[in-house]
CSV table of C-alpha atoms and ligand atoms in Angstrom, one decimal:
chain,number,residue,atom,x,y,z
A,1,MET,CA,7.6,20.0,5.5
A,2,THR,CA,8.4,23.2,3.7
A,3,SER,CA,5.9,26.0,3.3
A,4,ALA,CA,5.6,25.1,-0.4
A,5,ASN,CA,4.2,21.8,0.7
A,6,ILE,CA,1.5,23.3,2.9
A,7,ARG,CA,-1.5,23.2,0.7
A,8,PRO,CA,-4.9,21.5,1.2
A,9,ALA,CA,-5.0,17.9,0.0
A,10,SER,CA,-7.8,18.7,-2.4
A,11,ASP,CA,-5.9,21.6,-4.1
A,12,TYR,CA,-3.2,20.5,-6.4
A,13,PRO,CA,-1.1,22.4,-8.8
A,14,PRO,CA,-1.6,22.1,-12.6
A,15,GLY,CA,0.2,19.7,-15.0
A,16,GLY,CA,3.3,17.8,-13.9
A,17,ASP,CA,3.6,19.9,-10.7
A,18,ALA,CA,0.7,17.9,-9.3
A,19,PHE,CA,3.0,14.9,-9.0
A,20,ARG,CA,6.7,15.7,-9.4
A,21,HIS,CA,8.3,12.4,-8.8
A,22,ARG,CA,10.0,10.2,-11.4
A,23,HIS,CA,9.6,7.1,-9.2
A,24,LEU,CA,7.1,5.9,-6.6
A,25,ILE,CA,9.4,4.7,-3.8
A,26,GLY,CA,7.4,5.6,-0.7
A,27,ILE,CA,4.7,7.7,0.8
A,28,ALA,CA,7.5,9.5,2.7
A,29,GLN,CA,8.3,11.4,-0.5
A,30,LEU,CA,4.7,12.6,-1.1
A,31,THR,CA,2.8,15.7,-0.2
A,32,PRO,CA,-0.9,15.6,0.9
A,33,TRP,CA,-1.9,17.0,-2.5
A,34,GLU,CA,0.1,14.4,-4.4
A,35,ILE,CA,-1.7,11.6,-2.5
A,36,SER,CA,-5.0,13.3,-3.2
A,37,TYR,CA,-4.1,13.6,-6.9
A,38,VAL,CA,-3.5,9.9,-7.2
A,39,LEU,CA,-6.7,9.1,-5.4
A,40,ASP,CA,-8.7,11.4,-7.7
A,41,ALA,CA,-7.1,9.9,-10.7
A,42,ALA,CA,-7.9,6.4,-9.4
A,43,GLU,CA,-11.6,7.3,-8.9
A,44,GLN,CA,-12.2,7.4,-12.6
A,45,TRP,CA,-11.0,3.9,-13.1
A,46,VAL,CA,-13.2,2.4,-10.4
A,47,ASP,CA,-16.4,2.9,-12.3
A,48,LEU,CA,-14.8,1.8,-15.6
A,49,ASN,CA,-13.5,-1.4,-13.9
A,50,ARG,CA,-16.9,-2.1,-12.5
A,51,ALA,CA,-18.4,-1.6,-16.0
A,52,GLY,CA,-16.4,-4.7,-16.9
A,53,ALA,CA,-14.6,-3.7,-20.1
A,54,ALA,CA,-11.4,-5.8,-20.4
A,55,LYS,CA,-9.4,-2.8,-21.7
A,56,HIS,CA,-10.5,0.8,-21.1
A,57,ASP,CA,-7.9,2.8,-22.9
A,58,ASP,CA,-4.9,2.5,-25.1
A,59,GLN,CA,-2.9,5.3,-23.4
A,60,LEU,CA,-0.1,3.0,-22.5
A,61,ALA,CA,-0.1,1.2,-25.8
A,62,GLY,CA,3.4,0.5,-27.0
A,63,LEU,CA,4.9,0.7,-23.5
A,64,THR,CA,6.4,-2.4,-21.8
A,65,ILE,CA,6.0,-2.7,-18.1
A,66,ILE,CA,8.1,-5.3,-16.2
A,67,ASN,CA,6.9,-6.6,-12.9
A,68,ALA,CA,9.9,-8.0,-11.1
A,69,PHE,CA,8.9,-9.8,-7.9
A,70,PHE,CA,11.7,-11.1,-5.7
A,71,GLU,CA,9.1,-12.0,-3.0
A,72,ASN,CA,5.7,-13.8,-3.3
A,73,SER,CA,2.6,-11.8,-4.0
A,74,THR,CA,-1.0,-12.4,-5.2
A,75,ARG,CA,-2.8,-9.1,-4.9
A,76,THR,CA,0.0,-6.7,-5.8
A,77,LEU,CA,1.4,-8.6,-8.7
A,78,LEU,CA,-1.9,-9.5,-10.3
A,79,SER,CA,-3.4,-6.0,-9.9
A,80,PHE,CA,-0.3,-4.3,-11.4
A,81,GLU,CA,-0.6,-6.8,-14.3
A,82,ILE,CA,-4.3,-6.2,-14.8
A,83,ALA,CA,-3.8,-2.4,-14.4
A,84,GLY,CA,-1.1,-2.3,-17.1
A,85,LYS,CA,-3.1,-4.4,-19.5
A,86,ARG,CA,-6.3,-2.4,-19.0
A,87,LEU,CA,-4.4,0.7,-20.0
A,88,GLY,CA,-3.1,-1.1,-23.2
A,89,ALA,CA,0.5,-1.8,-22.1
A,90,ASP,CA,2.5,-5.0,-22.7
A,91,VAL,CA,3.1,-6.4,-19.2
A,92,VAL,CA,5.9,-9.0,-18.5
A,93,ASN,CA,6.2,-10.7,-15.1
A,94,MET,CA,9.6,-11.8,-13.8
A,95,HIS,CA,9.3,-14.2,-10.8
A,96,ALA,CA,12.7,-14.4,-9.0
A,97,ALA,CA,12.2,-18.1,-8.3
A,98,GLN,CA,12.3,-18.9,-12.0
A,99,SER,CA,15.0,-16.3,-12.9
A,100,SER,CA,18.8,-16.2,-13.0
A,101,VAL,CA,18.6,-14.7,-9.4
A,102,LYS,CA,18.5,-18.4,-8.5
A,103,LYS,CA,21.9,-18.8,-10.2
A,104,GLY,CA,23.4,-16.1,-8.0
A,105,GLU,CA,22.9,-13.0,-10.2
A,106,THR,CA,23.1,-9.9,-8.1
A,107,LEU,CA,20.2,-7.4,-7.7
A,108,ILE,CA,22.0,-4.7,-9.6
A,109,ASP,CA,23.0,-7.0,-12.5
A,110,THR,CA,19.4,-8.2,-12.7
A,111,ALA,CA,18.2,-4.6,-12.8
A,112,MET,CA,20.7,-3.6,-15.5
A,113,THR,CA,19.5,-6.6,-17.5
A,114,LEU,CA,15.9,-5.5,-17.3
A,115,ASN,CA,17.0,-1.9,-18.1
A,116,ALA,CA,18.8,-3.1,-21.3
A,117,MET,CA,15.5,-4.6,-22.5
A,118,ARG,CA,14.2,-1.0,-22.5
A,119,ALA,CA,11.3,-1.3,-20.1
A,120,ASP,CA,9.2,1.8,-19.9
A,121,ALA,CA,8.4,1.2,-16.2
A,122,MET,CA,9.4,-1.4,-13.6
A,123,VAL,CA,7.4,-2.6,-10.7
A,124,ILE,CA,9.6,-4.1,-8.0
A,125,ARG,CA,9.0,-6.2,-4.9
A,126,HIS,CA,12.0,-7.2,-2.8
A,127,GLY,CA,12.6,-8.6,0.7
A,128,SER,CA,15.2,-6.0,1.6
A,129,SER,CA,14.4,-2.4,2.7
A,130,GLY,CA,16.0,0.0,0.3
A,131,ALA,CA,16.4,-2.5,-2.6
A,132,VAL,CA,13.8,-0.7,-4.8
A,133,GLN,CA,15.5,2.7,-4.4
A,134,LEU,CA,18.8,1.0,-5.3
A,135,ILE,CA,17.3,-0.2,-8.6
A,136,ALA,CA,15.6,3.2,-9.2
A,137,ASP,CA,19.0,4.8,-9.0
A,138,LYS,CA,20.4,2.6,-11.7
A,139,VAL,CA,17.7,2.4,-14.4
A,140,ASP,CA,16.4,4.8,-17.0
A,141,CYS,CA,12.6,4.3,-16.5
A,142,PRO,CA,10.1,5.0,-13.7
A,143,VAL,CA,10.3,2.5,-10.8
A,144,LEU,CA,7.3,1.7,-8.6
A,145,ASN,CA,7.8,0.1,-5.2
A,146,ALA,CA,5.5,-2.9,-4.8
A,147,GLY,CA,6.9,-3.5,-1.2
A,148,ASP,CA,10.5,-3.5,0.0
A,149,GLY,CA,11.3,-5.3,3.2
A,150,ARG,CA,9.9,-3.5,6.3
A,151,HIS,CA,10.3,-0.2,4.6
A,152,GLU,CA,7.3,0.8,2.4
A,153,HIS,CA,4.4,-0.5,0.3
A,154,PRO,CA,3.1,2.9,-1.1
A,155,THR,CA,0.4,1.6,-3.4
A,156,GLN,CA,-1.1,-0.4,-0.5
A,157,ALA,CA,-1.4,2.8,1.5
A,158,LEU,CA,-2.9,4.6,-1.5
A,159,LEU,CA,-5.5,1.9,-2.1
A,160,ASP,CA,-6.3,1.9,1.6
A,161,ALA,CA,-6.8,5.7,1.6
A,162,LEU,CA,-9.1,5.4,-1.4
A,163,THR,CA,-11.1,2.7,0.3
A,164,ILE,CA,-11.5,4.8,3.5
A,165,ARG,CA,-12.4,7.9,1.5
A,166,ARG,CA,-15.1,6.0,-0.4
A,167,ARG,CA,-16.5,4.3,2.7
A,168,LYS,CA,-16.3,7.3,5.1
A,169,GLY,CA,-16.8,10.1,2.6
A,170,LYS,CA,-13.4,11.6,3.7
A,171,VAL,CA,-9.9,10.6,4.7
A,172,GLU,CA,-9.1,13.2,7.2
A,173,GLY,CA,-10.2,13.8,10.8
A,174,LEU,CA,-10.8,10.1,11.4
A,175,THR,CA,-9.4,7.8,14.2
A,176,VAL,CA,-7.6,4.9,12.6
A,177,ALA,CA,-6.3,2.0,14.7
A,178,ILE,CA,-3.5,0.0,13.0
A,179,CYS,CA,-3.3,-3.3,14.9
A,180,GLY,CA,-1.0,-6.3,15.1
A,181,ASP,CA,2.4,-7.0,13.8
A,182,VAL,CA,3.5,-3.4,13.2
A,183,LEU,CA,7.2,-4.2,13.6
A,184,HIS,CA,7.5,-6.2,10.4
A,185,SER,CA,4.9,-4.3,8.4
A,186,ARG,CA,5.7,-2.1,5.5
A,187,VAL,CA,1.9,-1.7,5.1
A,188,ALA,CA,1.7,-0.2,8.6
A,189,ARG,CA,4.6,2.2,7.9
A,190,SER,CA,3.2,3.5,4.6
A,191,ASN,CA,-0.3,3.8,6.1
A,192,ILE,CA,1.0,5.7,9.2
A,193,LEU,CA,2.8,8.1,6.8
A,194,ALA,CA,-0.2,8.6,4.5
A,195,LEU,CA,-2.9,8.8,7.2
A,196,THR,CA,-1.1,11.2,9.5
A,197,LEU,CA,-0.1,13.4,6.5
A,198,LEU,CA,-3.8,13.6,5.5
A,199,GLY,CA,-4.8,14.7,9.0
A,200,ASN,CA,-6.1,11.6,10.8
A,201,GLU,CA,-5.4,10.4,14.3
A,202,VAL,CA,-3.5,7.2,14.0
A,203,ARG,CA,-3.1,4.7,16.8
A,204,VAL,CA,-0.7,1.8,16.8
A,205,VAL,CA,-2.0,-1.2,18.7
A,206,ALA,CA,0.5,-4.1,19.2
A,207,PRO,CA,2.3,-6.2,21.8
A,208,PRO,CA,5.5,-4.5,23.0
A,209,THR,CA,7.6,-7.1,21.1
A,210,LEU,CA,5.8,-6.1,17.8
A,211,THR,CA,5.9,-2.3,18.3
A,212,PRO,CA,8.7,-0.6,16.5
A,213,PRO,CA,10.9,1.8,18.6
A,214,ALA,CA,10.4,5.6,18.5
A,215,MET,CA,6.9,5.4,17.2
A,216,GLU,CA,6.2,8.9,18.7
A,217,ARG,CA,8.4,10.3,16.0
A,218,MET,CA,5.8,9.1,13.5
A,219,HIS,CA,3.0,11.2,15.3
A,220,VAL,CA,1.0,8.1,16.4
A,221,THR,CA,-0.2,7.0,19.8
A,222,THR,CA,0.8,3.5,20.9
A,223,PHE,CA,-1.3,1.0,22.8
A,224,THR,CA,-0.6,-2.4,24.1
A,225,ASP,CA,-4.2,-3.1,25.1
A,226,MET,CA,-6.3,-3.9,22.1
A,227,ASP,CA,-9.6,-2.9,23.7
A,228,GLU,CA,-8.3,0.5,24.6
A,229,GLY,CA,-6.6,1.0,21.2
A,230,ILE,CA,-9.7,0.4,19.1
A,231,ARG,CA,-12.1,2.3,21.4
A,232,ASP,CA,-14.2,4.7,19.3
A,233,ALA,CA,-12.1,4.1,16.2
A,234,ASP,CA,-13.6,4.9,12.8
A,235,VAL,CA,-11.3,2.4,11.1
A,236,VAL,CA,-9.8,-0.8,12.5
A,237,MET,CA,-6.9,-1.9,10.3
A,238,MET,CA,-5.7,-5.4,11.1
A,239,LEU,CA,-2.2,-6.6,10.0
A,240,ARG,CA,-1.0,-10.1,9.2
A,241,LEU,CA,1.3,-11.8,11.8
A,242,GLN,CA,4.4,-12.1,9.6
A,243,ASN,CA,5.8,-15.4,10.9
A,244,GLU,CA,8.2,-15.6,8.0
A,245,ARG,CA,10.0,-12.5,9.2
A,246,MET,CA,10.3,-13.6,12.8
A,247,ASP,CA,13.6,-15.2,13.7
A,248,GLY,CA,12.9,-15.6,17.4
A,249,ALA,CA,10.1,-15.8,19.9
A,250,TYR,CA,8.1,-12.7,19.6
A,251,LEU,CA,4.9,-14.3,20.9
A,252,PRO,CA,4.1,-17.1,23.4
A,253,SER,CA,1.7,-18.7,20.9
A,254,ALA,CA,-0.8,-17.9,18.1
A,255,ARG,CA,-3.6,-18.9,20.5
A,256,GLU,CA,-2.5,-16.4,23.1
A,257,TYR,CA,-2.0,-13.7,20.5
A,258,HIS,CA,-5.6,-14.3,19.3
A,259,ALA,CA,-6.8,-14.0,22.9
A,260,LEU,CA,-5.1,-10.6,23.4
A,261,TYR,CA,-5.0,-9.1,19.9
A,262,GLY,CA,-7.4,-11.0,17.6
A,263,LEU,CA,-10.3,-9.0,16.2
A,264,THR,CA,-13.4,-10.8,17.4
A,265,PRO,CA,-17.1,-9.5,17.0
A,266,LYS,CA,-17.1,-8.8,20.8
A,267,ARG,CA,-13.9,-6.8,20.6
A,268,LEU,CA,-15.1,-4.9,17.6
A,269,GLU,CA,-17.9,-3.5,19.7
A,270,LYS,CA,-15.4,-1.2,21.3
A,271,ALA,CA,-14.9,0.7,18.0
A,272,LYS,CA,-17.6,3.1,16.7
A,273,PRO,CA,-20.8,1.3,15.6
A,274,ASP,CA,-20.1,2.2,12.0
A,275,ALA,CA,-16.4,1.4,12.1
A,276,ILE,CA,-15.0,-0.3,9.1
A,277,VAL,CA,-12.6,-3.3,9.3
A,278,MET,CA,-9.6,-3.4,6.9
A,279,HIS,CA,-6.9,-6.0,6.3
A,280,PRO,CA,-4.3,-5.8,3.4
A,281,GLY,CA,-4.2,-9.6,3.0
A,282,PRO,CA,-3.2,-12.3,3.0
A,283,MET,CA,-5.0,-13.1,6.3
A,284,ASN,CA,-4.3,-15.6,9.1
A,285,ARG,CA,-8.0,-16.3,9.9
A,286,GLY,CA,-8.5,-17.2,13.5
A,287,VAL,CA,-5.2,-15.5,14.5
A,288,GLU,CA,-5.3,-11.8,13.9
A,289,ILE,CA,-8.9,-11.7,12.7
A,290,ASP,CA,-12.0,-14.0,13.1
A,291,SER,CA,-13.7,-15.1,9.9
A,292,ILE,CA,-17.0,-13.7,11.0
A,293,VAL,CA,-15.5,-10.2,11.1
A,294,ALA,CA,-13.4,-10.6,8.0
A,295,ASP,CA,-16.4,-11.8,6.0
A,296,ASP,CA,-18.9,-9.2,7.5
A,297,PRO,CA,-20.5,-7.9,4.3
A,298,VAL,CA,-21.2,-4.4,5.8
A,299,ARG,CA,-18.1,-3.6,7.9
A,300,SER,CA,-15.3,-5.5,6.2
A,301,THR,CA,-13.6,-3.7,3.3
A,302,ILE,CA,-11.2,-6.5,2.5
A,303,THR,CA,-12.4,-7.4,-1.0
A,304,GLU,CA,-13.0,-3.7,-1.7
A,305,GLN,CA,-9.4,-3.0,-0.9
A,306,VAL,CA,-8.4,-5.5,-3.5
A,307,GLU,CA,-10.7,-3.8,-6.1
A,308,MET,CA,-9.3,-0.4,-5.3
A,309,GLY,CA,-5.8,-1.8,-5.8
A,310,VAL,CA,-6.4,-2.2,-9.5
A,311,ALA,CA,-7.7,1.4,-9.8
A,312,VAL,CA,-4.9,2.9,-7.8
A,313,ARG,CA,-2.2,1.0,-9.8
A,314,MET,CA,-3.8,2.1,-13.0
A,315,ALA,CA,-3.5,5.7,-11.8
A,316,CYS,CA,0.1,5.3,-10.7
A,317,LEU,CA,1.2,3.7,-14.0
A,318,ASP,CA,-0.6,6.4,-16.0
A,319,ILE,CA,0.9,9.3,-13.9
A,320,LEU,CA,4.4,8.0,-13.8
A,321,THR,CA,4.6,7.4,-17.5
A,322,ARG,CA,3.2,10.7,-18.6
A,323,ARG,CA,6.6,12.4,-19.0
A,324,LYS,CA,7.8,9.6,-21.1
A,325,ARG,CA,4.6,9.7,-23.2
A,326,GLY,CA,5.0,13.4,-23.7
A,327,VAL,CA,1.6,14.3,-22.1
A,328,ALA,CA,1.0,18.0,-22.4
A,329,GLY,CA,2.2,19.9,-19.2
A,330,TRP,CA,4.3,16.9,-18.1
A,331,ASN,CA,7.9,17.8,-19.1
B,1,CP,N1,-1.4,-6.8,0.4
B,1,CP,C1,-0.4,-7.4,-0.3
B,1,CP,O1,0.7,-6.8,-0.6
B,1,CP,O2,-0.7,-8.6,-0.8
B,1,CP,P1,0.2,-9.6,-1.7
B,1,CP,O3,1.4,-10.0,-0.9
B,1,CP,O4,-0.7,-10.7,-2.0
B,1,CP,O5,0.6,-8.8,-2.9
């Protein structure tokens, strides 16, 4: 981090200097104040979304946003669609399974095809790490990463940070335990980057086979014992066991995994009494998390995370299209 990047997260520069990126590829590119800027921008949409108006603003009227999803999604796809529509944009969804990708069209040819349709922003999910950057390098509009392989899922980390900030009153100086299948998780990677950048203590809790190498370089502490890893944590963030990304035997059985790493009410007693429980979804109930914990109306933030997803994605679409819309100060 250069000295120009050392600035309190709450103190961001004016106009376009507050968020200087053309694309949103990963948290790794962001400064603390840029994260804070997105969270503050998202706050305004939370209340308006709760007020229930179908459309809040026409600031993206006349813009076309393409959601191109080469991997399945419920939360990210729908919340980007709702976010764009609430801001007045025309939103088009491209599902790879029903597209010419199935006929063998390459990723770049697909991207160039979407670009020729003059999209004003593209939201991309892809199974390969780096695929979204590849597309961003080829097209003329802002590109937002909706999850690429094991690499990053930046809007998930931003919505998680907003959820934590609203629940805890701050998103700094907290102890956050990120637990489970860290190896295959872009959510974990983006959250580790965001939460360490904002000044939290981040712990990674996983079996050795699901712990990525060289975690110390990401400024986290690793634990293989779940009870130790969540002890006195303010936030327990559970991850889905990503069976579809496992090509070998990472675990003896789901049953044994639950016994050692599943979040049960008893195990949660190790965390702080007011610790919140997070999960990005979709969940494997009874594997990484018990239903009684996931559905706890006080401690679980799982549905709130989904709600914050719409607000954060509204903020991201608004901010990334400001240059194109000629918003004052955003050249
Ligand atoms: N959290 C998340 O990315 O969920 P989806 O796969 O449903 O979008």
